[in-house]
Amino acid sequence: MKMNEILAGVDFLRRTGRDADISGVEYDSRRIGPGSLFVAMQGGTTDGNRYAAAAIHSGAAAVVTDSEATYREIENSNAELVLVAHGRRALAQVSANFFEHPEETLALSGVTGTNGKTTTAFLLDAMLNHAARKTVLIGTIEYHVAGAVRSSPHTTPESRDLLALFREGVDAGATEAVMEVSSHALAQARVYGLAYDVAIFTNLTRDHLDFHGTMEDYFAAKKKLFDGSELRAPRVAVINGDAAYGAQLAEAARKVGAEVFLYGISEGDYRADRIRMNAAGMEFAMVTPQGRVDIATRLTGRVNIYNLLAASAAAMARGLSLEAVRDGIASLACVPGRFQSVDAGQDFTVVVDYAHTDDALRNLIALAREFVTATGGKVITLFGCGGDRDRTKRPLMGQAAAEGSDFVVVTSDNPRSEDPEAILRDILPGIKDGKAEFVTELDRKAAIRLALERAKPGDIVLLAGKGHEKTQTLREGTISFDDAEVAVDALRNLKGARA
């Protein structure tokens, strides 16, 4: 493809060159090959402009840069050069041109919020697939491209990688895309230029303040999906009316012409009636503008009622019938790492869950409490906090665990470059204020065994924080670690020791 075609619609400040032939678009200099276009842009942790010369040395035919200094430094190279004001927006635009705008073929549904994005996206994807629609699914756990499963390095990838996945999906016959849209992606223009047909808001609670700084800035990033300020306004906005910021977001969406549907447990356009639940699943009547339908699902808990209502409203906005929604919900067995049961024949319940904010942890423990109240069992909670992330939520998570649990094991999550002991010290002030008995064990494997050893018949053990993750990130590097697998091994050894 010619450089002129790749720059179509891109606002640039300066350009030198010869309309080069371009073989690929990259923002990572390590992926450069002969004829590549390298987009050198300022990022959150590094500045790609530092690698512009290396990209040219590796065969880049052209460089798009958002740095005047970089432009001057490589101006005498053989590569074609383009100076832009905003690197990430330029990356989105040139990638869309290079991949021949697959996003225009797909009906896009985007899910944003602090908690519930993954489950809502999985549910919507399951409904669409069950209705024989081919989809692309982009999210925290994994990516799906017309049925093929890929690993997920980021909840929302950089625009170039996202558009490459869209291209693969369209080539394989996909007509729909369901995406988790993170606040980071919205703030960093990773989804710049995309037009969402349906936008979904789950909730907004304290998280990612290490990146956004304040809740107001966090909300402002989420709002971009709905208010038409940087993205085209969605045709339909599906918004949790029970959530903080829900009413404010609904007003913003209406102002730019979106059709707004609210959902909530007892109020809203989509709501739930006659709820019955247990640890194995739940049933309820879903009330919608199109009528009522009885829902039976293997998911459980109040939080999952919200997720089901959100996904159902979005699916019906995409043209599915009540019956298709009902059947699509029934087709989904579970969402990995989201209230995932671990069964090795033990006489108590073990659940792995991704809860990694104080709000999510509080909701998880409240759900567990509902299930053990009838049996007189206890709630045992294991959790930690990630390193190099918002430190202010650490005592709040300790408080949430101590308020609702009978016994708490505080351990390590993904400490990354931080000292696990320092993370623990941040958690303890919150947990010490509660009434729950607690212990600390920084070795997560040993901590899981300790929590399981404490359990008695009728109890529930919550292994919180990592959910679907298959690794643990330490200062020394990344190791294989799966909470569910570690729990199964510990349960089998424990069963043998008790025999």
XYZ file of C-alpha atoms in Angstrom:
499
model
C 0.000 0.000 0.000
C 1.239 3.482 -0.819
C 1.980 6.049 1.863
C -0.518 8.469 0.347
C -3.293 5.906 0.880
C -2.182 5.241 4.455
C -2.221 8.963 5.270
C -5.740 9.517 3.900
C -7.654 11.620 6.425
C -4.651 12.041 8.752
C -3.906 15.597 9.859
C -0.143 15.999 9.787
C 2.072 18.987 10.466
C 4.917 18.199 8.087
C 5.959 15.516 5.649
C 9.035 14.614 3.651
C 9.322 11.682 1.297
C 8.378 9.951 -1.877
C 5.061 8.114 -1.341
C 6.792 4.960 -0.129
C 5.453 1.439 -0.535
C 4.399 0.187 2.910
C 4.329 -3.497 3.870
C 2.999 -3.130 7.425
C 2.224 -0.713 10.267
C 3.995 -1.121 13.610
C 4.419 0.843 16.850
C 6.900 -1.654 18.368
C 10.334 -1.275 16.797
C 11.085 -4.944 17.503
C 8.427 -5.948 14.959
C 9.798 -3.791 12.156
C 10.603 -5.466 8.843
C 11.614 -4.175 5.425
C 9.051 -1.684 4.154
C 7.287 -1.149 7.506
C 5.777 2.113 8.674
C 6.884 2.814 12.248
C 4.605 5.021 14.358
C 6.829 6.609 17.010
C 4.594 7.885 19.786
C 4.822 8.928 23.384
C 3.421 6.201 25.651
C 2.597 5.797 29.310
C 5.809 4.006 30.282
C 8.162 4.670 27.367
C 8.548 6.979 24.393
C 8.572 5.175 21.065
C 10.464 8.097 19.562
C 13.583 6.758 21.234
C 13.492 3.846 18.806
C 12.836 5.671 15.536
C 16.452 5.430 14.346
C 16.554 1.727 15.256
C 13.356 1.152 13.274
C 14.911 2.781 10.208
C 18.012 0.632 10.687
C 15.730 -2.446 10.715
C 14.229 -1.494 7.362
C 11.368 0.910 8.103
C 10.398 2.728 4.909
C 8.563 5.490 6.787
C 8.210 6.958 10.272
C 5.252 8.844 11.711
C 6.333 10.733 14.832
C 4.695 13.024 17.361
C 8.059 14.547 18.345
C 9.538 17.600 16.613
C 12.973 16.651 17.994
C 12.767 13.136 16.566
C 11.641 14.485 13.216
C 14.721 16.729 13.063
C 17.064 13.970 14.225
C 16.084 11.542 11.433
C 15.245 14.094 8.746
C 18.283 13.155 6.664
C 17.523 9.416 6.689
C 16.251 7.492 3.692
C 12.869 6.939 5.336
C 9.780 8.972 4.554
C 8.903 11.139 7.580
C 5.600 12.507 8.858
C 5.165 14.779 11.885
C 1.794 14.647 13.684
C 0.385 16.347 16.767
C -1.056 13.193 18.383
C 0.769 9.902 17.867
C -1.882 7.516 19.135
C -4.625 9.093 17.051
C -2.364 8.879 14.011
C -1.688 5.207 14.791
C -5.417 4.523 14.820
C -5.970 6.346 11.552
C -3.085 4.860 9.575
C -3.910 1.364 10.919
C -7.538 1.687 9.845
C -6.391 2.726 6.376
C -3.799 -0.047 6.142
C -6.234 -2.776 7.215
C -8.897 -1.325 4.888
C -11.344 -0.252 7.593
C -12.649 -3.569 8.975
C -14.339 -1.586 11.769
C -16.825 -0.267 9.216
C -18.000 -3.814 8.449
C -18.526 -4.778 12.103
C -21.330 -3.680 14.421
C -19.394 -2.669 17.534
C -20.645 -3.117 21.103
C -18.411 -1.643 23.821
C -18.601 -2.396 27.556
C -16.987 -0.054 30.056
C -17.063 0.177 33.858
C -14.959 -0.793 36.856
C -16.505 -4.212 37.502
C -18.546 -6.560 35.347
C -17.029 -5.754 31.946
C -15.724 -9.245 31.299
C -18.848 -11.143 32.315
C -21.121 -8.740 30.422
C -18.976 -9.034 27.290
C -18.855 -12.857 27.531
C -22.623 -12.973 27.941
C -23.316 -10.692 24.989
C -20.877 -12.655 22.840
C -22.562 -15.935 23.849
C -25.997 -14.572 22.944
C -24.833 -13.367 19.544
C -23.017 -16.637 18.806
C -26.035 -18.683 19.867
C -28.078 -16.642 17.391
C -25.618 -17.768 14.667
C -23.759 -14.473 14.392
C -19.987 -14.610 13.978
C -18.185 -12.305 16.369
C -14.897 -10.840 17.473
C -14.571 -10.681 21.277
C -11.923 -8.427 22.841
C -11.436 -8.575 26.597
C -9.428 -9.268 29.711
C -9.490 -13.070 29.673
C -8.979 -13.817 25.976
C -9.749 -12.676 22.458
C -12.093 -14.586 20.139
C -11.833 -14.134 16.372
C -14.756 -15.835 14.619
C -14.483 -18.782 17.018
C -10.670 -18.940 17.282
C -9.325 -18.194 20.776
C -6.262 -15.984 21.272
C -4.385 -14.887 24.386
C -5.180 -11.447 25.775
C -2.168 -9.310 26.709
C -4.369 -6.234 27.277
C -8.057 -5.696 28.054
C -8.190 -3.262 25.121
C -5.177 -3.533 22.793
C -3.483 -0.705 20.936
C -5.471 0.451 17.921
C -3.146 -1.210 15.415
C -3.534 -4.640 17.048
C -7.262 -4.145 17.514
C -7.778 -3.340 13.839
C -5.636 -6.321 12.820
C -7.938 -8.571 14.873
C -10.967 -6.921 13.287
C -9.488 -7.571 9.834
C -9.017 -11.262 10.649
C -12.552 -11.451 11.960
C -14.107 -9.801 8.927
C -12.105 -12.062 6.610
C -13.508 -15.049 8.542
C -17.087 -13.803 8.204
C -17.581 -11.900 11.479
C -20.284 -9.233 11.488
C -20.215 -8.202 15.172
C -17.530 -7.182 17.653
C -17.954 -7.139 21.428
C -15.287 -5.248 23.354
C -14.301 -4.439 26.871
C -13.307 -0.777 26.632
C -10.985 0.155 29.483
C -10.572 3.657 30.866
C -6.893 3.480 29.881
C -7.901 2.755 26.285
C -10.311 5.691 26.239
C -7.785 8.072 27.806
C -4.991 6.941 25.471
C -7.016 7.009 22.230
C -6.625 3.268 21.595
C -10.199 3.207 20.276
C -9.955 6.513 18.429
C -11.986 6.574 15.235
C -14.256 3.669 16.167
C -18.036 4.112 16.005
C -19.893 2.030 18.599
C -23.410 0.958 17.768
C -24.079 -0.015 21.407
C -22.236 1.333 24.458
C -22.706 -0.305 27.871
C -21.882 1.126 31.323
C -21.709 -1.322 34.243
C -20.600 0.823 37.223
C -17.834 3.080 38.489
C -16.043 2.420 41.761
C -12.587 3.260 43.044
C -9.812 1.847 40.852
C -6.953 2.953 38.587
C -6.397 6.206 40.464
C -2.666 5.619 40.039
C -3.331 6.413 36.365
C -6.287 8.815 36.416
C -5.535 10.674 39.650
C -9.133 11.420 40.681
C -12.550 9.810 40.368
C -13.640 12.778 38.264
C -10.892 12.103 35.723
C -11.665 8.374 35.839
C -15.312 9.115 35.039
C -14.328 11.595 32.325
C -12.428 8.808 30.547
C -15.421 6.443 30.695
C -17.754 9.197 29.545
C -15.936 9.461 26.205
C -17.653 6.270 25.080
C -21.061 7.941 25.424
C -20.907 11.719 25.022
C -19.660 12.147 21.446
C -16.700 14.284 22.556
C -13.973 12.143 20.961
C -15.881 9.193 19.526
C -19.056 9.230 17.504
C -22.052 8.992 19.849
C -23.442 5.444 20.106
C -26.792 4.624 18.569
C -27.860 2.937 21.828
C -26.532 3.472 25.360
C -27.218 0.752 27.959
C -26.609 2.192 31.430
C -26.812 0.846 34.986
C -29.403 3.123 36.548
C -28.578 1.859 40.050
C -24.909 2.847 39.774
C -23.271 6.083 40.840
C -22.699 8.257 37.756
C -25.417 6.320 35.874
C -27.907 9.204 35.716
C -25.186 11.665 34.736
C -24.002 9.389 31.953
C -27.546 8.797 30.688
C -28.106 12.546 30.441
C -24.872 12.999 28.483
C -25.819 10.204 26.063
C -29.318 11.599 25.482
C -27.896 15.050 24.716
C -25.982 13.672 21.730
C -28.947 11.695 20.398
C -28.321 8.186 21.729
C -31.306 6.016 22.609
C -30.862 5.237 26.304
C -31.978 2.088 28.120
C -31.540 1.894 31.898
C -31.265 -1.358 33.804
C -31.444 -2.166 37.499
C -32.558 -4.833 39.934
C -36.027 -3.388 40.618
C -36.198 -0.262 38.442
C -35.345 0.529 34.843
C -36.255 -0.474 31.318
C -34.638 -3.856 32.040
C -35.111 -5.267 35.529
C -35.407 -8.535 37.455
C -38.381 -10.053 39.272
C -38.962 -13.258 41.299
C -35.239 -13.864 41.884
C -34.156 -17.277 43.186
C -30.488 -18.121 43.567
C -28.047 -20.565 45.083
C -24.380 -21.402 44.599
C -25.151 -23.450 41.477
C -27.068 -20.763 39.581
C -30.210 -18.668 39.617
C -33.567 -18.015 38.008
C -35.519 -14.797 37.600
C -38.076 -13.149 35.368
C -36.508 -10.453 33.217
C -38.801 -7.502 32.515
C -38.011 -5.651 29.280
C -39.704 -3.121 26.972
C -40.531 -6.103 24.711
C -42.116 -8.180 27.493
C -41.118 -10.666 30.190
C -39.012 -13.790 29.869
C -37.927 -16.415 32.413
C -34.143 -16.635 32.745
C -32.217 -19.666 34.034
C -28.443 -19.395 34.319
C -25.477 -21.137 35.872
C -24.148 -17.735 36.912
C -25.196 -16.538 40.332
C -25.237 -13.509 42.591
C -26.695 -10.031 42.543
C -23.762 -8.667 40.543
C -24.486 -11.185 37.803
C -28.115 -10.073 37.612
C -26.756 -6.663 36.631
C -24.405 -8.251 34.097
C -27.220 -10.334 32.606
C -29.549 -7.341 32.329
C -26.824 -5.249 30.659
C -25.926 -7.940 28.136
C -29.592 -8.679 27.419
C -30.388 -5.033 26.739
C -27.402 -4.803 24.402
C -28.328 -8.034 22.615
C -31.865 -6.811 22.032
C -30.476 -3.509 20.764
C -28.568 -5.647 18.269
C -31.841 -7.215 17.124
C -32.089 -10.423 19.163
C -35.512 -11.598 20.354
C -36.449 -12.340 23.965
C -36.251 -16.056 23.197
C -32.812 -15.739 21.604
C -31.551 -13.833 24.644
C -32.967 -16.473 27.007
C -31.368 -19.323 25.060
C -28.053 -17.506 24.700
C -27.839 -16.992 28.459
C -28.515 -20.675 29.087
C -25.721 -21.630 26.655
C -22.960 -20.026 28.769
C -21.661 -22.421 31.411
C -19.309 -20.011 33.177
C -16.931 -17.113 32.768
C -13.366 -18.170 33.704
C -12.243 -16.694 37.006
C -15.596 -15.080 37.775
C -17.159 -16.899 40.749
C -15.561 -20.057 39.342
C -16.183 -23.116 41.472
C -13.279 -25.462 42.310
C -14.351 -29.006 43.129
C -12.001 -31.763 44.228
C -14.588 -33.668 46.246
C -14.241 -31.503 49.374
C -17.150 -30.906 51.754
C -16.978 -27.113 51.527
C -17.175 -24.614 48.670
C -14.129 -23.074 46.992
C -14.493 -20.163 44.583
C -11.905 -18.368 42.445
C -12.809 -14.783 41.534
C -11.101 -11.797 39.920
C -12.364 -9.311 42.548
C -9.500 -6.824 42.887
C -11.215 -3.644 44.066
C -12.813 -2.990 47.446
C -16.273 -2.786 45.859
C -15.861 -6.068 43.965
C -14.440 -7.792 47.051
C -17.309 -6.525 49.211
C -19.858 -7.798 46.670
C -18.143 -11.166 46.431
C -18.091 -11.634 50.205
C -21.727 -10.533 50.531
C -22.721 -13.163 47.972
C -20.760 -15.830 49.833
C -22.439 -14.792 53.081
C -25.869 -15.356 51.521
C -24.923 -18.929 50.651
C -23.526 -19.940 54.056
C -26.185 -18.285 56.205
C -28.564 -21.227 55.827
C -25.877 -23.798 56.721
C -24.224 -21.850 59.507
C -20.947 -21.949 57.608
C -18.192 -19.375 57.618
C -16.698 -17.154 54.926
C -12.931 -17.487 54.507
C -11.394 -14.871 52.243
C -7.925 -14.845 50.695
C -6.762 -11.730 48.862
C -3.827 -9.442 48.139
C -3.232 -6.215 46.227
C -1.272 -5.686 43.031
C 1.997 -3.813 43.029
C 2.683 -0.680 40.963
C -1.025 0.160 41.120
C -3.313 2.439 43.134
C -2.063 2.282 46.726
C -5.075 4.116 48.149
C -7.398 1.152 47.620
C -5.243 -1.245 49.671
C -6.584 -0.395 53.163
C -10.081 -0.206 51.659
C -9.750 -3.778 50.415
C -8.511 -4.832 53.835
C -11.541 -3.166 55.387
C -13.929 -4.858 52.929
C -12.428 -8.275 53.695
C -12.479 -7.783 57.457
C -16.032 -6.444 57.570
C -17.654 -9.362 55.772
C -15.471 -12.413 56.428
C -15.020 -14.690 59.400
C -11.388 -15.440 58.613
C -9.031 -13.600 56.247
C -5.729 -14.647 54.718
C -3.757 -11.679 53.394
C -1.247 -12.705 50.767
C 0.568 -11.538 47.660
C -1.201 -10.841 44.364
C 1.020 -9.572 41.530
C 3.588 -7.487 43.433
C 5.422 -6.579 40.223
C 8.377 -4.312 41.093
C 7.139 -3.510 44.622
C 8.215 -5.161 47.851
C 5.366 -7.533 48.905
C 5.979 -6.582 52.529
C 5.356 -2.926 51.685
C 2.058 -3.805 49.985
C 1.065 -5.813 53.053
C 1.792 -2.834 55.314
C -0.585 -0.719 53.212
C -3.383 -3.313 53.571
C -3.142 -3.940 57.316
C -4.527 -0.634 58.660
C -7.853 -1.421 56.988
C -8.031 -5.024 58.065
C -7.083 -4.343 61.683
C -10.188 -2.180 62.088
C -12.459 -5.161 61.385
C -13.648 -7.980 63.606
C -12.452 -10.868 61.435
C -9.553 -13.025 62.526
C -6.721 -12.744 60.022
C -3.277 -14.101 59.207
C -0.639 -13.032 56.705
C 1.280 -15.339 54.357
C 3.063 -13.742 51.411
C 3.695 -17.027 49.590
C 0.402 -17.276 47.682
C 0.619 -21.053 47.236
C 1.149 -21.560 50.975
C -1.590 -19.027 51.699
C -4.114 -20.926 49.566
C -3.297 -24.131 51.418
C -3.653 -22.315 54.745
C -7.109 -20.990 53.780
C -8.277 -24.437 52.658
C -6.949 -26.116 55.808
C -9.050 -23.732 57.862
C -12.316 -24.668 56.097
C -14.909 -26.986 57.626
C -18.059 -28.563 56.119
C -20.497 -25.884 54.969
C -17.868 -23.108 54.747
C -16.985 -21.152 51.609
C -13.405 -20.211 50.695
C -12.922 -17.237 48.391
C -9.636 -17.004 46.486
C -9.839 -13.422 45.254
C -7.829 -11.118 43.055
C -6.322 -13.118 40.208
C -9.288 -14.994 38.791
C -8.527 -16.275 35.290
C -4.828 -15.324 35.380
C -2.329 -18.102 34.708
C 0.769 -16.254 35.907
C 2.059 -14.232 38.840
C 4.263 -11.216 38.234
C 7.069 -10.769 40.748
C 10.045 -8.428 40.935
C 12.207 -11.301 39.702
C 9.969 -12.025 36.714
C 6.771 -13.816 35.747
C 6.018 -17.344 36.928
C 3.227 -19.797 36.128
C 0.460 -19.560 38.708
C -3.204 -20.522 38.466
C -5.312 -20.144 41.633
C -7.716 -22.887 40.532
C -4.945 -25.404 39.779
C -3.098 -24.607 43.011
C -6.363 -25.045 44.934
C -7.111 -28.422 43.321
C -3.624 -29.716 44.169
C -3.918 -28.449 47.736
C -7.391 -29.972 48.148
C -6.210 -33.373 46.936
C -3.256 -33.314 49.326
C -5.496 -32.091 52.118
C -8.026 -34.839 51.461
C -5.249 -37.403 51.673
C -3.896 -35.927 54.877
C -7.357 -36.025 56.491
C -8.148 -39.556 55.325
